[in-house]
Amino acid sequence: MTIPQKETLIYFKKIDKWVSAVEYTEDGVILTFDKNTPNETILLFEKIKDKLDFKVKEYTISSI
């Protein structure tokens, strides 16, 4: 078992609770954030997404 990257731990502690849907593709995951996600959370995600232990293909913010 490998130790997760620091950014992955941050994702699961501070960001994952704001994700309302996940779609798995061959090119990585597509995340949909809840429409009430704080801007600070999106900015933090932008900062760490390329260092996560999983590939993020794209993300959107729900309009519903």
PDB file of N, CA and C in Angstrom:
ATOM      1  N   MET A   1       0.844  -1.175   0.000  1.00  0.00           N
ATOM      2  CA  MET A   1       0.000   0.000   0.000  1.00  0.00           C
ATOM      3  C   MET A   1       0.892   1.243   0.000  1.00  0.00           C
ATOM      4  N   THR A   2       0.577   2.181  -0.871  1.00  0.00           N
ATOM      5  CA  THR A   2       1.366   3.404  -0.939  1.00  0.00           C
ATOM      6  C   THR A   2       0.714   4.500  -0.099  1.00  0.00           C
ATOM      7  N   ILE A   3       1.528   5.405   0.341  1.00  0.00           N
ATOM      8  CA  ILE A   3       1.040   6.540   1.125  1.00  0.00           C
ATOM      9  C   ILE A   3       0.484   7.583   0.156  1.00  0.00           C
ATOM     10  N   PRO A   4      -0.734   8.084   0.415  1.00  0.00           N
ATOM     11  CA  PRO A   4      -1.313   9.078  -0.496  1.00  0.00           C
ATOM     12  C   PRO A   4      -0.547  10.400  -0.458  1.00  0.00           C
ATOM     13  N   GLN A   5      -0.610  11.095  -1.570  1.00  0.00           N
ATOM     14  CA  GLN A   5      -0.028  12.436  -1.642  1.00  0.00           C
ATOM     15  C   GLN A   5      -0.736  13.346  -0.639  1.00  0.00           C
ATOM     16  N   LYS A   6      -0.038  14.346  -0.161  1.00  0.00           N
ATOM     17  CA  LYS A   6      -0.618  15.324   0.761  1.00  0.00           C
ATOM     18  C   LYS A   6      -1.862  15.971   0.144  1.00  0.00           C
ATOM     19  N   GLU A   7      -1.801  16.258  -1.145  1.00  0.00           N
ATOM     20  CA  GLU A   7      -2.920  16.899  -1.831  1.00  0.00           C
ATOM     21  C   GLU A   7      -4.157  16.003  -1.859  1.00  0.00           C
ATOM     22  N   THR A   8      -3.951  14.695  -1.970  1.00  0.00           N
ATOM     23  CA  THR A   8      -5.080  13.767  -1.967  1.00  0.00           C
ATOM     24  C   THR A   8      -5.755  13.762  -0.598  1.00  0.00           C
ATOM     25  N   LEU A   9      -4.977  13.821   0.443  1.00  0.00           N
ATOM     26  CA  LEU A   9      -5.545  13.891   1.791  1.00  0.00           C
ATOM     27  C   LEU A   9      -6.334  15.187   1.980  1.00  0.00           C
ATOM     28  N   ILE A  10      -5.814  16.285   1.474  1.00  0.00           N
ATOM     29  CA  ILE A  10      -6.526  17.567   1.536  1.00  0.00           C
ATOM     30  C   ILE A  10      -7.837  17.463   0.769  1.00  0.00           C
ATOM     31  N   TYR A  11      -7.794  16.841  -0.410  1.00  0.00           N
ATOM     32  CA  TYR A  11      -9.007  16.676  -1.211  1.00  0.00           C
ATOM     33  C   TYR A  11     -10.090  15.961  -0.404  1.00  0.00           C
ATOM     34  N   PHE A  12      -9.753  14.830   0.198  1.00  0.00           N
ATOM     35  CA  PHE A  12     -10.763  14.060   0.921  1.00  0.00           C
ATOM     36  C   PHE A  12     -11.203  14.735   2.217  1.00  0.00           C
ATOM     37  N   LYS A  13     -10.357  15.555   2.792  1.00  0.00           N
ATOM     38  CA  LYS A  13     -10.719  16.233   4.039  1.00  0.00           C
ATOM     39  C   LYS A  13     -11.552  17.493   3.793  1.00  0.00           C
ATOM     40  N   LYS A  14     -11.229  18.259   2.745  1.00  0.00           N
ATOM     41  CA  LYS A  14     -11.844  19.576   2.577  1.00  0.00           C
ATOM     42  C   LYS A  14     -12.707  19.748   1.327  1.00  0.00           C
ATOM     43  N   ILE A  15     -12.542  18.890   0.335  1.00  0.00           N
ATOM     44  CA  ILE A  15     -13.195  19.134  -0.953  1.00  0.00           C
ATOM     45  C   ILE A  15     -14.244  18.083  -1.294  1.00  0.00           C
ATOM     46  N   ASP A  16     -13.960  16.833  -1.027  1.00  0.00           N
ATOM     47  CA  ASP A  16     -14.826  15.726  -1.453  1.00  0.00           C
ATOM     48  C   ASP A  16     -16.276  15.891  -1.015  1.00  0.00           C
ATOM     49  N   LYS A  17     -16.522  16.463   0.144  1.00  0.00           N
ATOM     50  CA  LYS A  17     -17.893  16.621   0.642  1.00  0.00           C
ATOM     51  C   LYS A  17     -18.725  17.554  -0.237  1.00  0.00           C
ATOM     52  N   TRP A  18     -18.078  18.356  -1.069  1.00  0.00           N
ATOM     53  CA  TRP A  18     -18.773  19.271  -1.963  1.00  0.00           C
ATOM     54  C   TRP A  18     -19.034  18.669  -3.345  1.00  0.00           C
ATOM     55  N   VAL A  19     -18.539  17.465  -3.592  1.00  0.00           N
ATOM     56  CA  VAL A  19     -18.730  16.804  -4.888  1.00  0.00           C
ATOM     57  C   VAL A  19     -20.054  16.051  -4.863  1.00  0.00           C
ATOM     58  N   SER A  20     -20.943  16.394  -5.798  1.00  0.00           N
ATOM     59  CA  SER A  20     -22.266  15.770  -5.829  1.00  0.00           C
ATOM     60  C   SER A  20     -22.345  14.606  -6.807  1.00  0.00           C
ATOM     61  N   ALA A  21     -21.408  14.519  -7.745  1.00  0.00           N
ATOM     62  CA  ALA A  21     -21.412  13.410  -8.705  1.00  0.00           C
ATOM     63  C   ALA A  21     -20.000  13.174  -9.228  1.00  0.00           C
ATOM     64  N   VAL A  22     -19.716  11.900  -9.507  1.00  0.00           N
ATOM     65  CA  VAL A  22     -18.423  11.506 -10.074  1.00  0.00           C
ATOM     66  C   VAL A  22     -18.698  10.583 -11.247  1.00  0.00           C
ATOM     67  N   GLU A  23     -18.099  10.886 -12.384  1.00  0.00           N
ATOM     68  CA  GLU A  23     -18.194  10.014 -13.559  1.00  0.00           C
ATOM     69  C   GLU A  23     -16.788   9.519 -13.868  1.00  0.00           C
ATOM     70  N   TYR A  24     -16.658   8.210 -14.002  1.00  0.00           N
ATOM     71  CA  TYR A  24     -15.354   7.607 -14.277  1.00  0.00           C
ATOM     72  C   TYR A  24     -15.211   7.373 -15.776  1.00  0.00           C
ATOM     73  N   THR A  25     -14.116   7.854 -16.351  1.00  0.00           N
ATOM     74  CA  THR A  25     -13.832   7.642 -17.765  1.00  0.00           C
ATOM     75  C   THR A  25     -12.427   7.060 -17.891  1.00  0.00           C
ATOM     76  N   GLU A  26     -12.080   6.643 -19.087  1.00  0.00           N
ATOM     77  CA  GLU A  26     -10.731   6.120 -19.330  1.00  0.00           C
ATOM     78  C   GLU A  26      -9.668   7.198 -19.149  1.00  0.00           C
ATOM     79  N   ASP A  27     -10.067   8.454 -19.336  1.00  0.00           N
ATOM     80  CA  ASP A  27      -9.123   9.575 -19.268  1.00  0.00           C
ATOM     81  C   ASP A  27      -9.085  10.262 -17.910  1.00  0.00           C
ATOM     82  N   GLY A  28      -9.813   9.747 -16.938  1.00  0.00           N
ATOM     83  CA  GLY A  28      -9.854  10.357 -15.611  1.00  0.00           C
ATOM     84  C   GLY A  28     -11.280  10.603 -15.170  1.00  0.00           C
ATOM     85  N   VAL A  29     -11.434  11.147 -13.982  1.00  0.00           N
ATOM     86  CA  VAL A  29     -12.771  11.375 -13.440  1.00  0.00           C
ATOM     87  C   VAL A  29     -13.297  12.741 -13.848  1.00  0.00           C
ATOM     88  N   ILE A  30     -14.616  12.814 -13.946  1.00  0.00           N
ATOM     89  CA  ILE A  30     -15.303  14.081 -14.166  1.00  0.00           C
ATOM     90  C   ILE A  30     -16.088  14.350 -12.889  1.00  0.00           C
ATOM     91  N   LEU A  31     -15.774  15.441 -12.233  1.00  0.00           N
ATOM     92  CA  LEU A  31     -16.403  15.781 -10.962  1.00  0.00           C
ATOM     93  C   LEU A  31     -17.447  16.869 -11.166  1.00  0.00           C
ATOM     94  N   THR A  32     -18.563  16.747 -10.456  1.00  0.00           N
ATOM     95  CA  THR A  32     -19.574  17.797 -10.431  1.00  0.00           C
ATOM     96  C   THR A  32     -19.680  18.295  -9.001  1.00  0.00           C
ATOM     97  N   PHE A  33     -19.419  19.572  -8.821  1.00  0.00           N
ATOM     98  CA  PHE A  33     -19.506  20.178  -7.505  1.00  0.00           C
ATOM     99  C   PHE A  33     -20.922  20.689  -7.258  1.00  0.00           C
ATOM    100  N   ASP A  34     -21.338  20.643  -6.008  1.00  0.00           N
ATOM    101  CA  ASP A  34     -22.617  21.196  -5.589  1.00  0.00           C
ATOM    102  C   ASP A  34     -22.644  22.685  -5.918  1.00  0.00           C
ATOM    103  N   LYS A  35     -23.818  23.210  -6.267  1.00  0.00           N
ATOM    104  CA  LYS A  35     -23.899  24.626  -6.649  1.00  0.00           C
ATOM    105  C   LYS A  35     -23.567  25.570  -5.497  1.00  0.00           C
ATOM    106  N   ASN A  36     -23.649  25.088  -4.264  1.00  0.00           N
ATOM    107  CA  ASN A  36     -23.347  25.917  -3.093  1.00  0.00           C
ATOM    108  C   ASN A  36     -21.896  25.801  -2.628  1.00  0.00           C
ATOM    109  N   THR A  37     -21.058  25.204  -3.439  1.00  0.00           N
ATOM    110  CA  THR A  37     -19.650  25.040  -3.072  1.00  0.00           C
ATOM    111  C   THR A  37     -18.990  26.409  -2.912  1.00  0.00           C
ATOM    112  N   PRO A  38     -18.349  26.643  -1.776  1.00  0.00           N
ATOM    113  CA  PRO A  38     -17.676  27.936  -1.577  1.00  0.00           C
ATOM    114  C   PRO A  38     -16.565  28.158  -2.606  1.00  0.00           C
ATOM    115  N   ASN A  39     -16.389  29.390  -2.997  1.00  0.00           N
ATOM    116  CA  ASN A  39     -15.359  29.745  -3.969  1.00  0.00           C
ATOM    117  C   ASN A  39     -13.969  29.335  -3.480  1.00  0.00           C
ATOM    118  N   GLU A  40     -13.728  29.441  -2.173  1.00  0.00           N
ATOM    119  CA  GLU A  40     -12.430  29.060  -1.613  1.00  0.00           C
ATOM    120  C   GLU A  40     -12.146  27.579  -1.859  1.00  0.00           C
ATOM    121  N   THR A  41     -13.196  26.765  -1.817  1.00  0.00           N
ATOM    122  CA  THR A  41     -13.040  25.326  -2.050  1.00  0.00           C
ATOM    123  C   THR A  41     -12.656  25.061  -3.499  1.00  0.00           C
ATOM    124  N   ILE A  42     -13.295  25.758  -4.425  1.00  0.00           N
ATOM    125  CA  ILE A  42     -12.966  25.603  -5.849  1.00  0.00           C
ATOM    126  C   ILE A  42     -11.531  26.067  -6.102  1.00  0.00           C
ATOM    127  N   LEU A  43     -11.142  27.173  -5.500  1.00  0.00           N
ATOM    128  CA  LEU A  43      -9.772  27.672  -5.675  1.00  0.00           C
ATOM    129  C   LEU A  43      -8.748  26.689  -5.120  1.00  0.00           C
ATOM    130  N   LEU A  44      -9.033  26.096  -3.972  1.00  0.00           N
ATOM    131  CA  LEU A  44      -8.140  25.088  -3.399  1.00  0.00           C
ATOM    132  C   LEU A  44      -8.051  23.880  -4.329  1.00  0.00           C
ATOM    133  N   PHE A  45      -9.192  23.447  -4.860  1.00  0.00           N
ATOM    134  CA  PHE A  45      -9.201  22.319  -5.787  1.00  0.00           C
ATOM    135  C   PHE A  45      -8.352  22.628  -7.017  1.00  0.00           C
ATOM    136  N   GLU A  46      -8.524  23.808  -7.580  1.00  0.00           N
ATOM    137  CA  GLU A  46      -7.727  24.219  -8.745  1.00  0.00           C
ATOM    138  C   GLU A  46      -6.231  24.135  -8.446  1.00  0.00           C
ATOM    139  N   LYS A  47      -5.866  24.517  -7.247  1.00  0.00           N
ATOM    140  CA  LYS A  47      -4.459  24.547  -6.856  1.00  0.00           C
ATOM    141  C   LYS A  47      -3.859  23.144  -6.745  1.00  0.00           C
ATOM    142  N   ILE A  48      -4.648  22.167  -6.286  1.00  0.00           N
ATOM    143  CA  ILE A  48      -4.090  20.840  -5.997  1.00  0.00           C
ATOM    144  C   ILE A  48      -4.466  19.758  -7.001  1.00  0.00           C
ATOM    145  N   LYS A  49      -5.393  20.012  -7.917  1.00  0.00           N
ATOM    146  CA  LYS A  49      -5.945  18.937  -8.757  1.00  0.00           C
ATOM    147  C   LYS A  49      -4.894  18.187  -9.579  1.00  0.00           C
ATOM    148  N   ASP A  50      -3.846  18.848 -10.010  1.00  0.00           N
ATOM    149  CA  ASP A  50      -2.825  18.173 -10.820  1.00  0.00           C
ATOM    150  C   ASP A  50      -1.868  17.322  -9.988  1.00  0.00           C
ATOM    151  N   LYS A  51      -1.960  17.416  -8.664  1.00  0.00           N
ATOM    152  CA  LYS A  51      -1.081  16.649  -7.782  1.00  0.00           C
ATOM    153  C   LYS A  51      -1.811  15.515  -7.068  1.00  0.00           C
ATOM    154  N   LEU A  52      -3.081  15.296  -7.406  1.00  0.00           N
ATOM    155  CA  LEU A  52      -3.863  14.239  -6.763  1.00  0.00           C
ATOM    156  C   LEU A  52      -3.394  12.866  -7.220  1.00  0.00           C
ATOM    157  N   ASP A  53      -3.712  11.848  -6.434  1.00  0.00           N
ATOM    158  CA  ASP A  53      -3.348  10.471  -6.776  1.00  0.00           C
ATOM    159  C   ASP A  53      -4.280   9.879  -7.828  1.00  0.00           C
ATOM    160  N   PHE A  54      -5.222  10.650  -8.308  1.00  0.00           N
ATOM    161  CA  PHE A  54      -6.110  10.225  -9.388  1.00  0.00           C
ATOM    162  C   PHE A  54      -6.209  11.374 -10.386  1.00  0.00           C
ATOM    163  N   LYS A  55      -6.476  11.021 -11.630  1.00  0.00           N
ATOM    164  CA  LYS A  55      -6.506  12.024 -12.691  1.00  0.00           C
ATOM    165  C   LYS A  55      -7.899  12.639 -12.796  1.00  0.00           C
ATOM    166  N   VAL A  56      -7.938  13.958 -12.830  1.00  0.00           N
ATOM    167  CA  VAL A  56      -9.188  14.684 -13.021  1.00  0.00           C
ATOM    168  C   VAL A  56      -9.233  15.140 -14.473  1.00  0.00           C
ATOM    169  N   LYS A  57     -10.198  14.614 -15.213  1.00  0.00           N
ATOM    170  CA  LYS A  57     -10.346  14.998 -16.615  1.00  0.00           C
ATOM    171  C   LYS A  57     -10.946  16.397 -16.715  1.00  0.00           C
ATOM    172  N   GLU A  58     -11.999  16.630 -15.936  1.00  0.00           N
ATOM    173  CA  GLU A  58     -12.647  17.936 -15.917  1.00  0.00           C
ATOM    174  C   GLU A  58     -13.553  18.027 -14.705  1.00  0.00           C
ATOM    175  N   TYR A  59     -14.058  19.216 -14.464  1.00  0.00           N
ATOM    176  CA  TYR A  59     -15.031  19.390 -13.395  1.00  0.00           C
ATOM    177  C   TYR A  59     -16.020  20.475 -13.788  1.00  0.00           C
ATOM    178  N   THR A  60     -17.197  20.396 -13.205  1.00  0.00           N
ATOM    179  CA  THR A  60     -18.239  21.389 -13.425  1.00  0.00           C
ATOM    180  C   THR A  60     -18.864  21.731 -12.076  1.00  0.00           C
ATOM    181  N   ILE A  61     -19.618  22.816 -12.073  1.00  0.00           N
ATOM    182  CA  ILE A  61     -20.390  23.190 -10.892  1.00  0.00           C
ATOM    183  C   ILE A  61     -21.857  23.059 -11.271  1.00  0.00           C
ATOM    184  N   SER A  62     -22.590  22.301 -10.481  1.00  0.00           N
ATOM    185  CA  SER A  62     -23.992  22.025 -10.768  1.00  0.00           C
ATOM    186  C   SER A  62     -24.804  23.312 -10.794  1.00  0.00           C
ATOM    187  N   SER A  63     -25.762  23.366 -11.694  1.00  0.00           N
ATOM    188  CA  SER A  63     -26.664  24.518 -11.755  1.00  0.00           C
ATOM    189  C   SER A  63     -27.987  24.213 -11.051  1.00  0.00           C
ATOM    190  N   ILE A  64     -28.114  22.987 -10.570  1.00  0.00           N
ATOM    191  CA  ILE A  64     -29.371  22.568  -9.906  1.00  0.00           C
ATOM    192  C   ILE A  64     -29.236  22.707  -8.414  1.00  0.00           C
TER     193      ILE A  64
END
